[in-house]
Short mmCIF file of C-alpha atoms in Angstrom, two decimals:
data_model
loop_
_atom_site.label_atom_id
_atom_site.label_comp_id
_atom_site.label_asym_id
_atom_site.label_seq_id
_atom_site.Cartn_x
_atom_site.Cartn_y
_atom_site.Cartn_z
CA MET C 18 9.42 12.68 32.48
CA LYS C 19 9.62 12.56 28.53
CA THR C 20 10.20 8.61 29.01
CA GLN C 21 6.90 8.74 30.78
CA ASN C 22 4.83 10.50 28.13
CA SER C 23 6.20 8.18 25.89
CA ILE C 24 5.40 5.29 27.73
CA TYR C 25 1.96 6.77 28.46
CA ALA C 26 1.66 7.43 24.46
CA ALA C 27 2.91 3.92 22.89
CA LEU C 28 0.71 2.39 25.35
CA PRO C 29 -2.81 2.92 22.88
CA VAL C 30 -0.62 2.33 19.97
CA LEU C 31 0.00 -1.02 20.98
CA PHE C 32 -3.36 -1.99 22.28
CA GLY C 33 -3.61 -1.31 18.31
CA PHE C 34 -1.93 -4.19 18.27
CA PHE C 35 -4.32 -6.51 20.32
CA VAL C 36 -7.55 -4.84 17.71
CA MET C 37 -5.19 -6.02 14.46
CA GLY C 38 -5.19 -10.24 15.86
CA PHE C 39 -9.23 -9.96 14.79
CA CYS C 40 -9.03 -11.44 11.64
CA ASP C 41 -8.22 -14.14 12.72
CA ILE C 42 -11.31 -14.92 14.15
CA VAL C 43 -11.90 -15.98 9.92
CA GLY C 44 -11.39 -19.78 10.72
CA ILE C 45 -13.76 -20.40 13.21
CA SER C 46 -16.43 -18.08 12.42
CA SER C 47 -16.40 -19.49 8.63
CA ASP C 48 -17.54 -22.48 10.05
CA TYR C 49 -20.87 -20.73 11.89
CA VAL C 50 -21.53 -19.00 8.97
CA GLN C 51 -21.71 -21.93 6.26
CA ARG C 52 -24.17 -23.88 8.62
CA THR C 53 -26.25 -20.89 9.03
CA PHE C 54 -26.12 -20.25 5.49
CA ASP C 55 -25.60 -23.50 3.98
CA TRP C 56 -22.69 -22.04 1.74
CA SER C 57 -20.78 -24.65 -0.35
CA PRO C 58 -17.25 -25.61 1.24
CA VAL C 59 -16.30 -22.97 -2.22
CA MET C 60 -17.94 -20.11 -0.98
CA THR C 61 -17.24 -20.76 2.48
CA GLY C 62 -13.19 -20.75 1.17
CA PHE C 63 -13.25 -17.25 0.02
CA VAL C 64 -13.79 -16.20 3.28
CA PRO C 65 -10.50 -15.73 4.50
CA SER C 66 -9.98 -14.54 0.88
CA LEU C 67 -12.66 -11.72 1.59
CA VAL C 68 -10.53 -10.84 4.49
CA PHE C 69 -6.47 -11.12 3.38
CA ILE C 70 -6.89 -9.83 -0.26
CA TRP C 71 -6.48 -6.68 0.84
CA PHE C 72 -2.87 -6.60 2.14
CA LEU C 73 -2.30 -6.81 -1.80
CA PHE C 74 -4.59 -3.69 -2.78
CA LEU C 75 -3.63 -1.70 0.33
CA GLY C 76 -0.65 -1.82 1.49
CA ILE C 77 0.94 0.91 -1.13
CA PRO C 78 -1.78 3.19 -1.72
CA VAL C 79 -2.50 3.43 2.03
CA GLY C 80 1.68 4.07 2.88
CA ASN C 81 1.24 6.46 0.40
CA GLN C 82 -1.75 7.89 1.19
CA MET C 83 -0.60 8.02 4.53
CA ASN C 84 1.72 10.90 4.03
CA LYS C 85 -1.04 13.45 3.26
CA TRP C 86 -3.50 11.99 6.56
CA GLY C 87 -1.10 10.92 9.11
CA ARG C 88 -0.17 7.88 10.72
CA LYS C 89 -2.37 8.65 13.41
CA ASN C 90 -5.06 9.62 11.65
CA THR C 91 -4.48 6.12 9.36
CA VAL C 92 -4.96 4.20 12.74
CA LEU C 93 -8.00 5.43 13.17
CA LEU C 94 -9.36 5.31 9.75
CA SER C 95 -8.85 2.08 9.80
CA MET C 96 -10.45 0.91 13.23
CA GLY C 97 -13.39 3.57 12.35
CA ILE C 98 -13.57 0.68 8.78
CA THR C 99 -13.83 -2.09 11.99
CA VAL C 100 -16.23 -0.58 13.52
CA VAL C 101 -18.70 -0.37 10.86
CA GLY C 102 -18.22 -4.12 9.68
CA MET C 103 -18.82 -5.04 12.81
CA LEU C 104 -21.54 -3.78 13.69
CA LEU C 105 -23.39 -4.53 10.23
CA PRO C 106 -24.73 -7.69 10.65
CA LEU C 107 -26.56 -6.41 14.44
CA VAL C 108 -28.36 -4.03 11.75
CA VAL C 109 -29.25 -5.98 8.71
CA TYR C 110 -28.36 -9.66 9.35
CA ASN C 111 -28.29 -12.05 6.10
CA SER C 112 -25.97 -13.21 3.44
CA ALA C 113 -24.15 -10.56 1.66
CA THR C 114 -23.89 -8.23 5.13
CA CYS C 115 -21.85 -11.22 6.68
CA MET C 116 -19.66 -11.34 3.86
CA ILE C 117 -19.44 -7.45 3.71
CA ALA C 118 -18.61 -7.58 7.34
CA TYR C 119 -15.78 -9.85 6.72
CA ALA C 120 -14.39 -7.02 3.74
CA LEU C 121 -14.12 -4.31 5.74
CA LEU C 122 -12.82 -6.43 8.46
CA GLY C 123 -9.67 -7.03 6.48
CA ILE C 124 -10.18 -3.79 4.86
CA GLY C 125 -10.05 -2.13 8.20
CA ASN C 126 -6.94 -4.89 9.24
CA ALA C 127 -4.46 -3.91 6.20
CA ILE C 128 -4.61 -0.29 6.66
CA LEU C 129 -4.59 -1.37 10.43
CA GLN C 130 -0.84 -2.82 9.48
CA VAL C 131 0.61 -0.09 6.74
CA SER C 132 -0.26 2.58 9.39
CA LEU C 133 0.52 1.28 13.56
CA ASN C 134 3.72 -0.46 13.50
CA PRO C 135 5.35 3.14 11.56
CA LEU C 136 2.74 4.96 14.70
CA LEU C 137 4.74 3.32 17.13
CA SER C 138 8.31 4.50 15.42
CA ASN C 139 6.62 8.58 16.51
CA VAL C 140 6.33 7.54 20.31
CA VAL C 141 9.33 5.14 20.68
CA THR C 142 12.82 6.55 19.24
CA SER C 143 15.66 4.62 20.04
CA GLN C 144 16.36 2.44 17.08
CA ARG C 145 16.81 -0.76 19.81
CA LEU C 146 13.83 0.16 21.34
CA LEU C 147 11.76 0.75 18.81
CA THR C 148 12.78 -3.68 17.53
CA SER C 149 11.69 -4.66 21.05
CA SER C 150 8.77 -2.65 21.05
CA LEU C 151 7.18 -4.05 17.64
CA THR C 152 7.96 -7.22 18.87
CA ALA C 153 6.07 -6.50 21.24
CA GLY C 154 3.63 -5.59 19.58
CA GLN C 155 3.38 -9.24 18.02
CA VAL C 156 3.14 -10.27 21.28
CA ILE C 157 0.11 -8.18 21.75
CA LYS C 158 -1.58 -9.76 18.33
CA ALA C 159 0.03 -13.09 18.62
CA VAL C 160 -2.65 -13.38 22.59
CA SER C 161 -5.30 -11.95 20.12
CA SER C 162 -4.82 -14.26 17.89
CA LEU C 163 -5.88 -16.69 20.65
CA VAL C 164 -9.06 -14.64 22.50
CA GLY C 165 -10.40 -14.31 18.88
CA PRO C 166 -11.32 -17.10 18.47
CA GLU C 167 -12.61 -17.87 22.29
CA ILE C 168 -14.94 -14.83 21.94
CA VAL C 169 -16.87 -16.56 18.82
CA LEU C 170 -17.40 -19.35 21.91
CA LEU C 171 -18.14 -16.89 24.46
CA ALA C 172 -20.76 -15.54 22.14
CA VAL C 173 -21.81 -18.70 20.87
CA ALA C 174 -22.38 -20.27 24.43
CA HIS C 175 -24.77 -17.82 25.69
CA PHE C 176 -26.41 -17.18 22.70
CA GLY C 177 -26.84 -19.78 20.88
CA ASP C 178 -24.92 -21.61 17.41
CA ASP C 179 -27.76 -18.92 15.15
CA LYS C 180 -26.32 -15.53 16.72
CA TRP C 181 -22.70 -16.83 16.75
CA TYR C 182 -22.65 -13.09 14.49
CA TYR C 183 -22.55 -11.02 18.28
CA CYS C 184 -18.97 -11.67 18.44
CA PHE C 185 -19.13 -8.79 15.83
CA PRO C 186 -20.22 -5.90 17.80
CA ILE C 187 -18.00 -7.71 20.85
CA LEU C 188 -15.17 -6.88 18.82
CA GLY C 189 -16.61 -3.46 17.53
CA PHE C 190 -16.60 -2.42 20.85
CA ILE C 191 -13.20 -3.22 21.75
CA THR C 192 -12.11 -1.23 18.51
CA LEU C 193 -13.78 1.70 19.48
CA LEU C 194 -12.39 2.09 22.72
CA SER C 195 -9.16 1.89 21.43
CA ALA C 196 -9.81 4.41 19.22
CA ILE C 197 -11.34 6.70 21.53
CA TRP C 198 -7.74 5.68 24.36
CA LEU C 199 -5.67 6.93 21.11
CA MET C 200 -7.83 9.75 19.81
CA ALA C 201 -7.18 11.24 23.45
CA THR C 202 -3.65 10.82 23.43
CA PRO C 203 -1.14 12.98 22.14
CA VAL C 204 1.08 11.93 19.39
CA LYS C 205 3.70 14.43 17.52
CA ARG C 206 2.81 13.99 13.90
CA GLU C 207 5.84 12.55 11.78
CA ALA C 208 7.30 15.00 10.00
CA SER C 209 7.60 13.85 6.22
CA SER C 210 9.26 15.64 3.06
CA ALA C 211 6.63 13.63 0.71
CA ALA C 212 3.23 15.15 2.32
CA THR C 213 2.71 17.82 -0.23
CA GLN C 214 3.95 15.22 -2.98
CA GLN C 215 1.90 13.15 -4.97
CA LEU C 216 3.10 9.74 -5.23
CA SER C 217 2.30 6.68 -7.54
CA ILE C 218 2.47 2.97 -6.60
CA SER C 219 5.14 2.97 -9.34
CA ASP C 220 7.10 5.44 -6.60
CA THR C 221 7.13 2.80 -4.01
CA PHE C 222 8.13 -0.18 -6.13
CA SER C 223 11.22 1.71 -7.07
CA LEU C 224 12.43 1.52 -3.90
CA LEU C 225 12.78 -2.07 -4.20
CA LYS C 226 16.26 -1.04 -6.31
CA ASP C 227 17.56 -0.13 -3.02
CA LYS C 228 19.42 -3.97 -2.44
CA THR C 229 18.59 -3.31 1.30
CA ILE C 230 15.03 -2.38 0.39
CA LEU C 231 15.40 -5.12 -1.84
CA LEU C 232 16.67 -8.31 0.65
CA LEU C 233 14.06 -6.90 3.62
CA PHE C 234 11.35 -6.81 1.42
CA LEU C 235 11.43 -11.11 0.22
CA GLY C 236 12.85 -11.43 3.87
CA ILE C 237 9.25 -10.32 4.96
CA PHE C 238 7.77 -12.25 2.02
CA PHE C 239 9.32 -15.58 3.51
CA ILE C 240 8.98 -15.68 6.92
CA VAL C 241 5.15 -14.48 6.24
CA GLY C 242 5.99 -17.83 3.86
CA VAL C 243 7.84 -20.08 7.18
CA ASP C 244 4.81 -18.76 9.47
CA VAL C 245 2.33 -19.89 6.35
CA ALA C 246 4.27 -23.18 5.95
CA THR C 247 4.41 -24.23 9.42
CA ASN C 248 1.24 -23.86 10.87
CA PHE C 249 -0.17 -26.03 7.28
CA ILE C 250 1.90 -28.86 7.57
CA SER C 251 2.21 -29.39 11.63
CA SER C 252 -0.44 -31.51 11.94
CA LYS C 253 -0.56 -33.15 8.46
CA LEU C 254 3.11 -34.38 9.18
CA MET C 255 1.55 -35.80 12.42
CA ALA C 256 -0.92 -37.70 11.06
CA GLU C 257 1.09 -39.19 8.14
CA ARG C 258 4.13 -39.92 10.14
CA PHE C 259 2.73 -41.86 13.31
CA ASP C 260 -1.29 -41.53 12.29
CA TRP C 261 -2.57 -39.63 14.82
CA THR C 262 -6.16 -38.78 14.89
CA ALA C 263 -8.21 -35.68 14.22
CA GLU C 264 -8.44 -34.54 17.62
CA GLN C 265 -4.44 -35.24 18.49
CA VAL C 266 -3.66 -33.60 14.52
CA LYS C 267 -4.78 -29.78 16.17
CA PHE C 268 -2.34 -30.76 18.58
CA ALA C 269 0.85 -29.34 16.81
CA PRO C 270 -0.37 -25.88 15.25
CA GLN C 271 -1.59 -24.92 19.53
CA VAL C 272 1.85 -26.13 20.57
CA TYR C 273 3.45 -24.31 17.13
CA PHE C 274 1.20 -20.83 17.44
CA LEU C 275 1.79 -21.09 21.39
CA SER C 276 5.39 -21.26 21.09
CA ARG C 277 5.67 -18.77 18.59
CA THR C 278 3.36 -15.98 21.51
CA VAL C 279 6.45 -17.09 23.82
CA GLY C 280 9.45 -16.51 21.36
CA ALA C 281 7.96 -13.44 20.51
CA LEU C 282 7.30 -12.15 24.73
CA LEU C 283 11.36 -12.70 26.00
CA GLY C 284 12.37 -11.47 22.54
CA ALA C 285 10.65 -8.15 23.50
CA PHE C 286 12.28 -7.80 26.11
CA LEU C 287 16.12 -9.45 24.75
CA LEU C 288 16.08 -7.01 21.53
CA ALA C 289 15.88 -4.40 24.05
CA ARG C 290 19.58 -5.75 25.14
CA ILE C 291 20.80 -7.35 22.72
CA ALA C 292 21.75 -6.23 18.91
CA GLU C 293 18.82 -7.04 16.44
CA MET C 294 21.26 -8.63 14.24
CA LYS C 295 23.11 -10.74 16.45
CA TYR C 296 19.98 -12.02 17.75
CA PHE C 297 18.47 -12.61 13.82
CA ARG C 298 21.44 -14.75 13.06
CA VAL C 299 21.50 -16.91 15.88
CA ASN C 300 17.57 -17.67 16.03
CA ILE C 301 17.90 -18.36 12.17
CA VAL C 302 20.45 -20.72 12.17
CA ALA C 303 18.55 -21.95 15.34
CA CYS C 304 15.49 -22.73 12.87
CA ILE C 305 17.44 -24.27 9.66
CA PHE C 306 18.40 -27.05 12.34
CA SER C 307 15.08 -27.51 13.99
CA LEU C 308 14.08 -28.05 10.23
CA LEU C 309 16.45 -30.36 9.58
CA ILE C 310 15.98 -32.62 12.98
CA LEU C 311 12.09 -32.09 11.84
CA ALA C 312 12.73 -33.86 7.84
CA PHE C 313 14.98 -36.61 9.53
CA VAL C 314 14.11 -37.30 12.62
CA LYS C 315 10.76 -39.59 12.77
CA ASN C 316 9.88 -39.55 16.28
CA ASP C 317 6.35 -38.09 17.66
CA MET C 318 7.91 -35.81 20.96
CA VAL C 319 10.97 -34.91 18.81
CA ASN C 320 8.70 -33.82 15.49
CA LEU C 321 6.23 -31.81 18.25
CA ILE C 322 9.14 -30.18 19.93
CA CYS C 323 10.45 -29.32 16.47
CA ILE C 324 7.24 -28.05 15.29
CA GLY C 325 7.59 -25.85 18.51
CA ALA C 326 10.87 -24.73 17.98
CA VAL C 327 10.24 -23.26 14.80
CA GLY C 328 7.73 -20.84 15.90
CA PHE C 329 10.11 -19.87 18.52
CA PHE C 330 12.87 -19.07 16.92
CA ALA C 331 11.03 -17.55 13.95
CA SER C 332 8.60 -15.42 16.19
CA SER C 333 10.83 -11.68 16.41
CA VAL C 334 12.24 -12.23 12.32
CA PHE C 335 9.00 -10.12 11.26
CA SER C 336 9.43 -7.24 13.84
CA ILE C 337 13.40 -7.13 13.30
CA ILE C 338 13.49 -7.29 9.18
CA TYR C 339 10.21 -4.70 9.70
CA SER C 340 12.42 -2.39 11.90
CA MET C 341 15.31 -2.90 9.96
CA ALA C 342 13.38 -1.78 6.90
CA LEU C 343 11.91 1.54 8.68
CA GLN C 344 15.45 2.72 9.70
CA ALA C 345 17.14 1.85 6.41
CA ARG C 346 14.83 4.75 4.89
CA PRO C 347 13.45 6.85 7.85
CA GLU C 348 12.66 9.87 5.36
CA LYS C 349 10.16 7.05 3.43
CA ALA C 350 8.98 5.25 6.22
CA ASN C 351 5.76 5.33 5.09
CA GLN C 352 6.25 3.92 2.06
CA ILE C 353 8.21 0.77 3.07
CA SER C 354 5.86 0.21 5.61
CA GLY C 355 3.23 -0.59 2.40
CA LEU C 356 5.28 -2.05 0.43
CA MET C 357 6.01 -4.53 3.68
CA ILE C 358 2.90 -5.47 3.95
CA THR C 359 2.59 -6.12 0.46
CA ALA C 360 4.74 -8.67 0.97
CA VAL C 361 3.06 -9.94 3.88
CA ALA C 362 0.52 -10.89 1.06
CA GLY C 363 2.27 -12.39 -1.52
CA GLY C 364 3.97 -15.17 1.07
CA GLY C 365 0.73 -16.86 0.85
CA VAL C 366 2.10 -17.82 -2.62
CA VAL C 367 3.86 -20.56 -0.48
CA THR C 368 1.00 -22.41 0.22
CA PRO C 369 -0.18 -23.97 -3.29
CA VAL C 370 3.95 -24.62 -3.82
CA ILE C 371 3.37 -26.36 0.00
CA GLY C 372 0.43 -27.93 -1.31
CA PHE C 373 2.38 -28.67 -5.27
CA ALA C 374 4.94 -30.40 -2.86
CA ILE C 375 3.03 -32.38 -0.85
CA GLY C 376 1.23 -33.65 -3.30
CA THR C 377 4.24 -34.81 -5.27
CA VAL C 378 6.86 -36.43 -2.60
CA GLY C 379 4.69 -36.04 0.49
CA VAL C 380 4.32 -34.32 3.24
CA ILE C 381 8.39 -34.39 3.59
CA GLY C 382 8.00 -31.87 0.93
CA GLY C 383 6.58 -29.57 2.69
CA VAL C 384 8.97 -29.17 5.56
CA PHE C 385 11.89 -28.21 2.32
CA VAL C 386 9.30 -25.61 0.95
CA THR C 387 9.48 -24.35 4.61
CA LEU C 388 13.40 -25.11 5.06
CA ALA C 389 14.22 -23.45 1.78
CA CYS C 390 12.28 -20.15 2.67
CA VAL C 391 14.25 -20.47 6.06
CA CYS C 392 17.54 -20.44 3.97
CA TYR C 393 16.49 -17.24 2.21
CA LEU C 394 16.15 -15.97 5.84
CA THR C 395 19.36 -17.02 6.59
CA TYR C 396 21.05 -15.44 3.41
CA CYS C 397 18.99 -11.79 4.35
CA ALA C 398 20.76 -12.04 7.85
CA PHE C 399 24.02 -12.78 7.08
CA GLY C 400 23.80 -10.05 4.01
CA VAL C 401 21.98 -7.71 4.36
CA LYS C 402 24.63 -5.86 6.39
CA THR C 403 26.56 -5.50 2.50
CA ALA C 404 23.43 -4.95 0.58
CA LYS C 405 23.95 -1.41 0.05
CA ALA C 406 22.58 0.36 -2.92
#
């Protein structure tokens, strides 16, 4: 009976990961908003920043405040902000309201990322099942990332290019359903010894004095770097090496995302049966070999397989590192969650490094930047147990 109650409580939490994937509509929807308002490429390029910059600014403050608000209430707050943002262009449609809608989508998503992962630990008490459940959440998020652009295209197909923003109320409605489902589901509030304390940003950063937390914080930074880097260079590599056309190169990131989704799905099952550190080590070593083959073997099909292999083998690493961080200091789970989400934003630093490397030595430079990120993750996989403060 207790197991059934846990599953019942976990379902709406896991569905929240579907809402988490909505921020990935920013790519395709920005093309429509650019044509509608005749925005410059520079202005349009600012749209992703409106969505993702909030991870940097809100991660730690929200993690600290979550001690007072409670994880479930913080998740509901994030969904409320998202719903408001998604309905705004329907009420008043102009350039400013679209910008505000993107910002509210980003704010809601940042708060959701900080609060939803630790909320899952409220309903999944087994440490091994927690890592598996976090990976399952990443599968659901990946599916949402694939479905989100299709919702945009669905709105365009039914209402026309000038009504592309009708995708927003669709996303808002799904978010509202998710919030109502979670609100109606009893979730025991976590015990927090810090509930009455006034925590500061410096209090959270002081957790990095723990060598294990520091190692895992940088692990999140670099696994996001691997994700961004592989997605960024995959199409460029195939175009430069094999003169693939614009239509052909689109297939490379699709292979990467599909492989990442399949890998995360498999990981969700295997991590319930295999020790997370063993799974981490095997996959990250396989990831290194995939990148080495990608760097030195110039064959289009082999390279495409290697791009997919990187996505497959790296797919569960984020969940493993995140789970390990929560387990390392469970009494500081809210603060650690905020700290790890801040590292997600920091992973974007890898992109300009890749741009510099490509500009200096060509696309192979981007592959070696990705390899450097994986080398750190290998150090993390084999060094985290001995990195005690």
